[in-house]
Amino acid sequence: GGLAATALTVVATDYAHGEHEGQHGRSHAELANILDQAALEPKVKKGTAAMLRMLAEAEAAVHGVDAEEVHFHEVGGLDTLVDLAGSLIALDLLGVERVYAGPVPWSHGHIRTAHGLLPVPAPATVQLLEGLPIRPLDLDGETVTPTGAVLLRYLAHSLGPPPVMTVAAVGYGAGRREFSDLPNVLRVVLGEAAAHDSAGDALIEDNVVEISANLDDMPGELFEAVMEAAFAAGALDVWMTPIYMKRNRPAVMLSALAPPGLADAVTEAFLRNSTTLGVRRTLRTRTCLPRQTATVETAYGRVTVKLGRLGGRVVTAQPEYRECVDLARKAGVTVREVYAAALAAAENLRQAE
């Protein structure tokens, strides 16, 4: 009477699991080194490294130590890297451009860990869920792990009602633990976003929260820290606008866009890291070009390019700036030269359609 679901088991034949990990787990640096040596696409490595760092910072906050001192126990094996990198690879293979999720199920009970008996959700999980919407679930057992929480925080565009879309496929992934009253499965629904089709165009609409604050008393060097904190909290974009306030005082309006589910976290980043006493929040509707990513070959190496489409054709291309910087440094040329080469390669893609 249950649900048919797929369970995936990964076997690492050359990995001595018990001897090393059973003693004290792996450190963030050890896992990062394993990731660095893995044969993965750069964008997969980048995303996995970012989530691994978020896990380390959550554990560090819970235990009152520096992130570099953290030793993972329950999430300290290769399975963590498989979960994080595998999720990014799967989304890429499926062509997923945006991830949405429902509110996080908050169960109850306790779990046995290397630190003893801890309440559910685990402290690191709660740390990672800060600012995200939850829903109470009357179930004795762990329904969200730290790894699951970091995937939600990093990947989900918003947590709440699903977007308007056409369902294309549905899949179920099975967990190992059996719950008496609830199937232990994760459902993934793949869909096509609802689009406006006026004159053959296909535009995507969604809602975001604009957060802003006027600052006339903060040293300029602190703005970078505020922006970094806002991005770390889940902001989609952060920008500054020069303004004049009362009595013609020069000031800066600091603004950010955030998914509705992360607006509280970005607001807190503003309040904690700037001199403002309050922020303004406005719900905005965005109209976006459908996007996809492509990898182009240049004389300096491979570059990821974001492509914007309208009416079924590519109308804009944006090379990944950081990749251009890295390639320019290695080749001893300017970033502008690498950038131009990537744009030319993207133009060839457009003309070939």
mmCIF file of C-alpha atoms in Angstrom:
data_model
loop_
_atom_site.group_PDB
_atom_site.id
_atom_site.type_symbol
_atom_site.label_atom_id
_atom_site.label_comp_id
_atom_site.label_asym_id
_atom_site.label_seq_id
_atom_site.Cartn_x
_atom_site.Cartn_y
_atom_site.Cartn_z
ATOM 1 C CA GLY A 1 0.000 0.000 0.000
ATOM 2 C CA GLY A 2 3.029 2.317 -0.094
ATOM 3 C CA LEU A 3 4.489 4.358 -2.930
ATOM 4 C CA ALA A 4 6.836 2.999 -5.579
ATOM 5 C CA ALA A 5 10.085 4.959 -5.323
ATOM 6 C CA THR A 6 13.691 4.747 -6.472
ATOM 7 C CA ALA A 7 16.536 4.195 -4.007
ATOM 8 C CA LEU A 8 20.050 5.026 -5.215
ATOM 9 C CA THR A 9 23.088 3.387 -3.621
ATOM 10 C CA VAL A 10 26.598 4.620 -4.429
ATOM 11 C CA VAL A 11 29.493 2.264 -3.700
ATOM 12 C CA ALA A 12 33.037 3.674 -3.428
ATOM 13 C CA THR A 13 35.249 0.605 -3.891
ATOM 14 C CA ASP A 14 38.524 2.345 -3.014
ATOM 15 C CA TYR A 15 37.242 4.271 0.013
ATOM 16 C CA ALA A 16 38.271 3.085 3.476
ATOM 17 C CA HIS A 17 35.128 4.264 5.221
ATOM 18 C CA GLY A 18 35.245 2.946 8.740
ATOM 19 C CA GLU A 19 38.849 3.408 9.848
ATOM 20 C CA HIS A 20 39.206 7.143 9.190
ATOM 21 C CA GLU A 21 35.722 8.428 9.517
ATOM 22 C CA GLY A 22 34.598 6.408 12.485
ATOM 23 C CA GLN A 23 37.161 8.083 14.708
ATOM 24 C CA HIS A 24 36.527 11.790 14.249
ATOM 25 C CA GLY A 25 34.870 12.347 10.907
ATOM 26 C CA ARG A 26 36.327 14.411 8.107
ATOM 27 C CA SER A 27 37.195 18.073 8.300
ATOM 28 C CA HIS A 28 35.915 20.700 5.915
ATOM 29 C CA ALA A 29 39.423 20.953 4.435
ATOM 30 C CA GLU A 30 39.598 17.177 3.833
ATOM 31 C CA LEU A 31 36.254 17.096 2.054
ATOM 32 C CA ALA A 32 37.161 20.210 0.050
ATOM 33 C CA ASN A 33 40.395 18.516 -1.041
ATOM 34 C CA ILE A 34 38.504 15.402 -2.184
ATOM 35 C CA LEU A 35 36.124 17.639 -4.121
ATOM 36 C CA ASP A 36 39.003 19.556 -5.706
ATOM 37 C CA GLN A 37 40.464 16.316 -7.075
ATOM 38 C CA ALA A 38 37.138 15.011 -8.397
ATOM 39 C CA ALA A 39 36.531 14.882 -12.154
ATOM 40 C CA LEU A 40 33.540 17.236 -12.129
ATOM 41 C CA GLU A 41 32.462 20.212 -14.217
ATOM 42 C CA PRO A 42 33.691 23.542 -12.784
ATOM 43 C CA LYS A 43 30.173 24.790 -12.093
ATOM 44 C CA VAL A 44 29.359 21.571 -10.183
ATOM 45 C CA LYS A 45 32.536 21.925 -8.127
ATOM 46 C CA LYS A 46 31.757 25.577 -7.435
ATOM 47 C CA GLY A 47 28.213 24.868 -6.226
ATOM 48 C CA THR A 48 29.270 21.842 -4.178
ATOM 49 C CA ALA A 49 32.083 23.827 -2.544
ATOM 50 C CA ALA A 50 29.667 26.626 -1.658
ATOM 51 C CA MET A 51 27.227 24.206 -0.005
ATOM 52 C CA LEU A 52 30.041 22.395 1.790
ATOM 53 C CA ARG A 53 31.178 25.730 3.210
ATOM 54 C CA MET A 54 27.613 26.516 4.330
ATOM 55 C CA LEU A 55 27.499 23.173 6.166
ATOM 56 C CA ALA A 56 30.823 23.917 7.866
ATOM 57 C CA GLU A 57 29.675 27.387 8.930
ATOM 58 C CA ALA A 58 26.416 25.987 10.335
ATOM 59 C CA GLU A 59 28.269 23.351 12.372
ATOM 60 C CA ALA A 60 30.765 26.002 13.522
ATOM 61 C CA ALA A 61 27.982 28.298 14.712
ATOM 62 C CA VAL A 62 26.318 25.473 16.641
ATOM 63 C CA HIS A 63 29.508 24.312 18.371
ATOM 64 C CA GLY A 64 31.120 27.713 18.869
ATOM 65 C CA VAL A 65 34.269 27.036 16.843
ATOM 66 C CA ASP A 66 35.819 28.274 13.611
ATOM 67 C CA ALA A 67 34.604 26.665 10.384
ATOM 68 C CA GLU A 68 38.101 25.314 9.699
ATOM 69 C CA GLU A 69 38.020 23.451 13.028
ATOM 70 C CA VAL A 70 34.774 21.626 12.263
ATOM 71 C CA HIS A 71 34.884 17.863 11.876
ATOM 72 C CA PHE A 72 31.804 16.430 10.239
ATOM 73 C CA HIS A 73 30.494 13.217 11.732
ATOM 74 C CA GLU A 74 27.045 12.291 10.490
ATOM 75 C CA VAL A 75 27.626 14.257 7.257
ATOM 76 C CA GLY A 76 31.364 13.618 7.070
ATOM 77 C CA GLY A 77 31.644 10.950 4.394
ATOM 78 C CA LEU A 78 31.753 10.757 0.655
ATOM 79 C CA ASP A 79 27.969 10.443 0.755
ATOM 80 C CA THR A 80 27.777 14.163 1.536
ATOM 81 C CA LEU A 81 29.720 15.049 -1.608
ATOM 82 C CA VAL A 82 27.640 12.571 -3.606
ATOM 83 C CA ASP A 83 24.404 14.156 -2.360
ATOM 84 C CA LEU A 84 25.527 17.724 -3.067
ATOM 85 C CA ALA A 85 27.323 17.213 -6.375
ATOM 86 C CA GLY A 86 24.823 14.594 -7.531
ATOM 87 C CA SER A 87 21.928 17.002 -7.044
ATOM 88 C CA LEU A 88 23.644 19.658 -9.143
ATOM 89 C CA ILE A 89 24.492 17.144 -11.870
ATOM 90 C CA ALA A 90 20.910 15.820 -11.926
ATOM 91 C CA LEU A 91 19.419 19.310 -12.236
ATOM 92 C CA ASP A 92 21.833 20.098 -15.068
ATOM 93 C CA LEU A 93 21.027 16.866 -16.932
ATOM 94 C CA LEU A 94 17.303 17.574 -16.578
ATOM 95 C CA GLY A 95 17.747 21.126 -17.865
ATOM 96 C CA VAL A 96 16.237 22.607 -14.698
ATOM 97 C CA GLU A 97 16.500 26.392 -14.647
ATOM 98 C CA ARG A 98 14.784 27.104 -11.327
ATOM 99 C CA VAL A 99 13.939 25.083 -8.221
ATOM 100 C CA TYR A 100 10.887 25.603 -6.013
ATOM 101 C CA ALA A 101 10.059 23.727 -2.810
ATOM 102 C CA GLY A 102 7.282 23.599 -0.260
ATOM 103 C CA PRO A 103 7.729 24.725 3.368
ATOM 104 C CA VAL A 104 10.141 22.497 5.275
ATOM 105 C CA PRO A 105 8.469 19.707 7.329
ATOM 106 C CA TRP A 106 9.445 20.206 11.008
ATOM 107 C CA SER A 107 9.101 16.901 12.856
ATOM 108 C CA HIS A 108 9.993 16.025 16.462
ATOM 109 C CA GLY A 109 11.892 13.457 18.486
ATOM 110 C CA HIS A 110 15.606 12.806 19.014
ATOM 111 C CA ILE A 111 18.523 11.333 17.089
ATOM 112 C CA ARG A 112 21.716 9.703 18.296
ATOM 113 C CA THR A 113 24.825 11.569 17.067
ATOM 114 C CA ALA A 114 28.549 11.778 17.771
ATOM 115 C CA HIS A 115 27.659 14.603 20.187
ATOM 116 C CA GLY A 116 25.082 12.506 22.023
ATOM 117 C CA LEU A 117 21.286 12.588 21.885
ATOM 118 C CA LEU A 118 20.063 15.695 20.055
ATOM 119 C CA PRO A 119 16.581 17.037 19.307
ATOM 120 C CA VAL A 120 15.046 16.841 15.844
ATOM 121 C CA PRO A 121 15.686 18.766 13.654
ATOM 122 C CA ALA A 122 19.408 18.635 14.486
ATOM 123 C CA PRO A 123 21.004 21.935 15.594
ATOM 124 C CA ALA A 124 22.972 22.345 12.356
ATOM 125 C CA THR A 125 19.778 21.747 10.383
ATOM 126 C CA VAL A 126 17.965 24.456 12.345
ATOM 127 C CA GLN A 127 20.873 26.827 11.735
ATOM 128 C CA LEU A 128 20.595 26.258 7.990
ATOM 129 C CA LEU A 129 16.811 26.695 8.046
ATOM 130 C CA GLU A 130 17.022 30.168 9.574
ATOM 131 C CA GLY A 131 14.784 32.509 7.607
ATOM 132 C CA LEU A 132 13.035 29.688 5.709
ATOM 133 C CA PRO A 133 9.351 28.807 6.123
ATOM 134 C CA ILE A 134 8.505 25.578 7.953
ATOM 135 C CA ARG A 135 5.365 23.540 8.597
ATOM 136 C CA PRO A 136 4.858 21.394 11.714
ATOM 137 C CA LEU A 137 4.701 17.655 11.133
ATOM 138 C CA ASP A 138 3.502 15.281 13.863
ATOM 139 C CA LEU A 139 6.083 12.584 13.204
ATOM 140 C CA ASP A 140 8.718 11.108 15.508
ATOM 141 C CA GLY A 141 11.903 11.063 13.446
ATOM 142 C CA GLU A 142 14.232 13.148 11.332
ATOM 143 C CA THR A 143 12.643 14.392 8.105
ATOM 144 C CA VAL A 144 15.264 17.008 7.174
ATOM 145 C CA THR A 145 19.013 16.451 7.520
ATOM 146 C CA PRO A 146 21.709 19.147 7.406
ATOM 147 C CA THR A 147 22.520 18.057 3.854
ATOM 148 C CA GLY A 148 18.886 18.369 2.829
ATOM 149 C CA ALA A 149 18.637 21.767 4.484
ATOM 150 C CA VAL A 150 21.706 23.127 2.693
ATOM 151 C CA LEU A 151 20.395 21.863 -0.643
ATOM 152 C CA LEU A 152 17.127 23.699 -0.035
ATOM 153 C CA ARG A 153 18.878 26.875 1.046
ATOM 154 C CA TYR A 154 21.272 26.900 -1.909
ATOM 155 C CA LEU A 155 19.025 25.662 -4.705
ATOM 156 C CA ALA A 156 15.460 26.758 -3.947
ATOM 157 C CA HIS A 157 14.309 29.957 -5.619
ATOM 158 C CA SER A 158 11.451 30.116 -3.131
ATOM 159 C CA LEU A 159 9.735 27.912 -0.559
ATOM 160 C CA GLY A 160 5.962 28.013 -0.628
ATOM 161 C CA PRO A 161 3.208 27.378 -3.173
ATOM 162 C CA PRO A 162 4.359 25.845 -6.465
ATOM 163 C CA PRO A 163 4.588 28.100 -9.515
ATOM 164 C CA VAL A 164 2.061 27.951 -12.326
ATOM 165 C CA MET A 165 3.446 25.354 -14.723
ATOM 166 C CA THR A 166 2.655 22.406 -16.956
ATOM 167 C CA VAL A 167 3.686 19.118 -15.324
ATOM 168 C CA ALA A 168 6.049 17.150 -17.552
ATOM 169 C CA ALA A 169 7.234 14.330 -15.267
ATOM 170 C CA VAL A 170 7.124 13.138 -11.661
ATOM 171 C CA GLY A 171 9.680 11.083 -9.746
ATOM 172 C CA TYR A 172 9.956 9.651 -6.211
ATOM 173 C CA GLY A 173 13.191 9.076 -4.322
ATOM 174 C CA ALA A 174 13.159 6.635 -1.381
ATOM 175 C CA GLY A 175 14.809 7.168 1.978
ATOM 176 C CA ARG A 176 16.142 4.235 3.993
ATOM 177 C CA ARG A 177 14.149 4.709 7.198
ATOM 178 C CA GLU A 178 10.596 3.415 7.428
ATOM 179 C CA PHE A 179 7.970 5.647 9.055
ATOM 180 C CA SER A 180 4.763 4.004 10.236
ATOM 181 C CA ASP A 181 2.329 6.719 9.106
ATOM 182 C CA LEU A 182 4.133 8.477 6.259
ATOM 183 C CA PRO A 183 6.016 7.334 3.149
ATOM 184 C CA ASN A 184 9.683 8.360 3.490
ATOM 185 C CA VAL A 185 10.002 9.675 -0.048
ATOM 186 C CA LEU A 186 10.948 12.880 -1.812
ATOM 187 C CA ARG A 187 8.715 13.849 -4.729
ATOM 188 C CA VAL A 188 10.185 15.833 -7.605
ATOM 189 C CA VAL A 189 7.895 17.402 -10.187
ATOM 190 C CA LEU A 190 9.436 18.569 -13.451
ATOM 191 C CA GLY A 191 7.439 21.196 -15.297
ATOM 192 C CA GLU A 192 7.422 23.874 -17.943
ATOM 193 C CA ALA A 193 6.901 27.383 -16.588
ATOM 194 C CA ALA A 194 3.760 29.205 -17.616
ATOM 195 C CA ALA A 195 4.597 31.718 -20.345
ATOM 196 C CA HIS A 196 3.121 34.683 -22.125
ATOM 197 C CA ASP A 197 2.914 33.843 -25.797
ATOM 198 C CA SER A 198 2.143 37.210 -27.273
ATOM 199 C CA ALA A 199 3.691 37.572 -30.741
ATOM 200 C CA GLY A 200 5.585 34.310 -30.227
ATOM 201 C CA ASP A 201 7.408 35.536 -27.100
ATOM 202 C CA ALA A 202 7.817 33.375 -24.019
ATOM 203 C CA LEU A 203 8.319 35.404 -20.857
ATOM 204 C CA ILE A 204 8.457 34.050 -17.309
ATOM 205 C CA GLU A 205 6.878 35.882 -14.388
ATOM 206 C CA ASP A 206 7.588 35.397 -10.704
ATOM 207 C CA ASN A 207 7.416 37.319 -7.430
ATOM 208 C CA VAL A 208 10.386 38.678 -5.492
ATOM 209 C CA VAL A 209 10.751 40.950 -2.482
ATOM 210 C CA GLU A 210 12.686 44.195 -2.865
ATOM 211 C CA ILE A 211 14.466 45.208 0.343
ATOM 212 C CA SER A 212 16.029 48.666 0.659
ATOM 213 C CA ALA A 213 17.522 51.025 3.215
ATOM 214 C CA ASN A 214 18.869 54.593 3.048
ATOM 215 C CA LEU A 215 22.315 54.968 4.629
ATOM 216 C CA ASP A 216 24.008 58.303 5.271
ATOM 217 C CA ASP A 217 26.208 57.424 8.247
ATOM 218 C CA MET A 218 28.022 54.222 7.249
ATOM 219 C CA PRO A 219 31.700 54.109 6.198
ATOM 220 C CA GLY A 220 32.096 53.173 2.546
ATOM 221 C CA GLU A 221 34.328 50.190 3.216
ATOM 222 C CA LEU A 222 31.498 48.438 5.116
ATOM 223 C CA PHE A 223 29.185 48.230 2.122
ATOM 224 C CA GLU A 224 31.014 45.237 0.684
ATOM 225 C CA ALA A 225 30.453 43.296 3.906
ATOM 226 C CA VAL A 226 26.721 44.063 3.834
ATOM 227 C CA MET A 227 26.454 42.966 0.209
ATOM 228 C CA GLU A 228 28.320 39.718 0.901
ATOM 229 C CA ALA A 229 26.076 38.994 3.892
ATOM 230 C CA ALA A 230 22.950 39.645 1.800
ATOM 231 C CA PHE A 231 24.130 37.316 -0.960
ATOM 232 C CA ALA A 232 25.016 34.639 1.604
ATOM 233 C CA ALA A 233 21.479 34.951 3.021
ATOM 234 C CA GLY A 234 19.983 34.216 -0.402
ATOM 235 C CA ALA A 235 19.678 37.580 -2.191
ATOM 236 C CA LEU A 236 19.302 37.312 -5.955
ATOM 237 C CA ASP A 237 20.886 40.712 -6.513
ATOM 238 C CA VAL A 238 22.264 43.570 -4.400
ATOM 239 C CA TRP A 239 22.988 47.103 -5.600
ATOM 240 C CA MET A 240 23.678 50.652 -4.428
ATOM 241 C CA THR A 241 22.151 53.922 -5.645
ATOM 242 C CA PRO A 242 23.534 57.389 -4.765
ATOM 243 C CA ILE A 243 20.761 59.599 -3.337
ATOM 244 C CA TYR A 244 20.246 62.869 -1.448
ATOM 245 C CA MET A 245 18.330 62.891 1.813
ATOM 246 C CA LYS A 246 16.893 65.738 3.898
ATOM 247 C CA ARG A 247 19.093 68.828 4.214
ATOM 248 C CA ASN A 248 20.772 67.681 0.996
ATOM 249 C CA ARG A 249 22.870 65.070 2.779
ATOM 250 C CA PRO A 250 24.515 62.679 0.295
ATOM 251 C CA ALA A 251 23.628 59.062 1.034
ATOM 252 C CA VAL A 252 23.404 55.598 -0.476
ATOM 253 C CA MET A 253 20.260 53.520 -0.968
ATOM 254 C CA LEU A 254 21.205 49.871 -0.527
ATOM 255 C CA SER A 255 18.760 47.487 -2.210
ATOM 256 C CA ALA A 256 18.370 43.761 -2.714
ATOM 257 C CA LEU A 257 16.022 41.322 -4.409
ATOM 258 C CA ALA A 258 15.180 38.083 -2.618
ATOM 259 C CA PRO A 259 12.818 35.147 -3.104
ATOM 260 C CA PRO A 260 9.838 35.542 -0.744
ATOM 261 C CA GLY A 261 11.020 32.600 1.356
ATOM 262 C CA LEU A 262 14.414 34.220 1.969
ATOM 263 C CA ALA A 263 13.296 37.835 2.424
ATOM 264 C CA ASP A 264 13.507 37.602 6.230
ATOM 265 C CA ALA A 265 17.067 36.276 6.087
ATOM 266 C CA VAL A 266 18.182 39.050 3.714
ATOM 267 C CA THR A 267 16.437 41.641 5.888
ATOM 268 C CA GLU A 268 18.349 40.356 8.908
ATOM 269 C CA ALA A 269 21.601 40.602 6.933
ATOM 270 C CA PHE A 270 20.852 44.287 6.302
ATOM 271 C CA LEU A 271 19.996 44.960 9.944
ATOM 272 C CA ARG A 272 22.968 43.079 11.389
ATOM 273 C CA ASN A 273 25.653 44.360 9.017
ATOM 274 C CA SER A 274 24.668 47.971 8.296
ATOM 275 C CA THR A 275 23.873 51.055 10.387
ATOM 276 C CA THR A 276 20.218 51.204 9.336
ATOM 277 C CA LEU A 277 17.470 51.095 11.958
ATOM 278 C CA GLY A 278 14.933 49.658 9.509
ATOM 279 C CA VAL A 279 14.292 48.542 5.945
ATOM 280 C CA ARG A 280 11.513 48.860 3.385
ATOM 281 C CA ARG A 281 10.077 45.719 1.790
ATOM 282 C CA THR A 282 7.990 45.650 -1.350
ATOM 283 C CA LEU A 283 6.622 42.662 -3.257
ATOM 284 C CA ARG A 284 7.603 42.959 -6.913
ATOM 285 C CA THR A 285 6.638 41.012 -10.021
ATOM 286 C CA ARG A 286 9.523 40.170 -12.339
ATOM 287 C CA THR A 287 9.255 39.387 -16.027
ATOM 288 C CA CYS A 288 12.267 37.396 -17.189
ATOM 289 C CA LEU A 289 13.609 35.890 -20.358
ATOM 290 C CA PRO A 290 13.719 32.091 -20.311
ATOM 291 C CA ARG A 291 17.349 31.191 -19.651
ATOM 292 C CA GLN A 292 19.670 28.333 -20.323
ATOM 293 C CA THR A 293 23.391 27.775 -19.975
ATOM 294 C CA ALA A 294 25.806 26.567 -22.615
ATOM 295 C CA THR A 295 29.527 25.878 -22.654
ATOM 296 C CA VAL A 296 31.470 27.440 -25.516
ATOM 297 C CA GLU A 297 35.013 26.775 -26.676
ATOM 298 C CA THR A 298 37.425 29.695 -27.027
ATOM 299 C CA ALA A 299 41.137 29.968 -27.756
ATOM 300 C CA TYR A 300 41.644 30.382 -24.009
ATOM 301 C CA GLY A 301 39.492 27.494 -22.814
ATOM 302 C CA ARG A 302 35.871 26.628 -22.101
ATOM 303 C CA VAL A 303 33.503 29.296 -20.786
ATOM 304 C CA THR A 304 29.970 28.935 -19.449
ATOM 305 C CA VAL A 305 27.543 31.370 -21.083
ATOM 306 C CA LYS A 306 24.039 32.283 -19.908
ATOM 307 C CA LEU A 307 21.649 32.575 -22.835
ATOM 308 C CA GLY A 308 18.394 34.535 -22.785
ATOM 309 C CA ARG A 309 15.700 33.491 -25.251
ATOM 310 C CA LEU A 310 12.742 35.329 -26.707
ATOM 311 C CA GLY A 311 10.364 33.994 -29.315
ATOM 312 C CA GLY A 312 12.340 30.772 -29.434
ATOM 313 C CA ARG A 313 15.649 32.470 -30.299
ATOM 314 C CA VAL A 314 18.685 33.606 -28.352
ATOM 315 C CA VAL A 315 18.595 37.391 -27.917
ATOM 316 C CA THR A 316 21.271 37.897 -25.266
ATOM 317 C CA ALA A 317 24.370 36.096 -24.011
ATOM 318 C CA GLN A 318 26.344 36.653 -20.803
ATOM 319 C CA PRO A 319 29.674 34.857 -20.226
ATOM 320 C CA GLU A 320 30.478 33.849 -16.651
ATOM 321 C CA TYR A 321 32.742 36.642 -15.500
ATOM 322 C CA ARG A 322 34.759 34.661 -12.951
ATOM 323 C CA GLU A 323 35.581 31.982 -15.504
ATOM 324 C CA CYS A 324 36.795 34.696 -17.887
ATOM 325 C CA VAL A 325 38.965 36.152 -15.112
ATOM 326 C CA ASP A 326 40.560 32.763 -14.384
ATOM 327 C CA LEU A 327 41.247 32.036 -18.057
ATOM 328 C CA ALA A 328 42.661 35.523 -18.635
ATOM 329 C CA ARG A 329 45.040 35.114 -15.699
ATOM 330 C CA LYS A 330 46.261 31.741 -16.970
ATOM 331 C CA ALA A 331 46.706 32.974 -20.566
ATOM 332 C CA GLY A 332 48.273 36.317 -19.633
ATOM 333 C CA VAL A 333 45.679 38.319 -21.549
ATOM 334 C CA THR A 334 43.006 40.812 -20.546
ATOM 335 C CA VAL A 335 39.612 39.751 -19.264
ATOM 336 C CA ARG A 336 38.076 41.782 -22.083
ATOM 337 C CA GLU A 337 39.776 39.549 -24.691
ATOM 338 C CA VAL A 338 38.449 36.345 -23.113
ATOM 339 C CA TYR A 339 35.018 37.913 -22.682
ATOM 340 C CA ALA A 340 34.919 38.941 -26.353
ATOM 341 C CA ALA A 341 35.986 35.467 -27.456
ATOM 342 C CA ALA A 342 33.185 33.895 -25.395
ATOM 343 C CA LEU A 343 30.623 36.311 -26.843
ATOM 344 C CA ALA A 344 31.817 35.499 -30.386
ATOM 345 C CA ALA A 345 31.454 31.779 -29.695
ATOM 346 C CA ALA A 346 27.973 32.373 -28.281
ATOM 347 C CA GLU A 347 27.053 34.333 -31.412
ATOM 348 C CA ASN A 348 28.053 31.314 -33.493
ATOM 349 C CA LEU A 349 25.624 29.239 -31.420
ATOM 350 C CA ARG A 350 22.874 31.756 -32.068
ATOM 351 C CA GLN A 351 23.456 31.790 -35.809
ATOM 352 C CA ALA A 352 23.494 28.007 -35.942
ATOM 353 C CA GLU A 353 19.916 27.787 -34.611
#
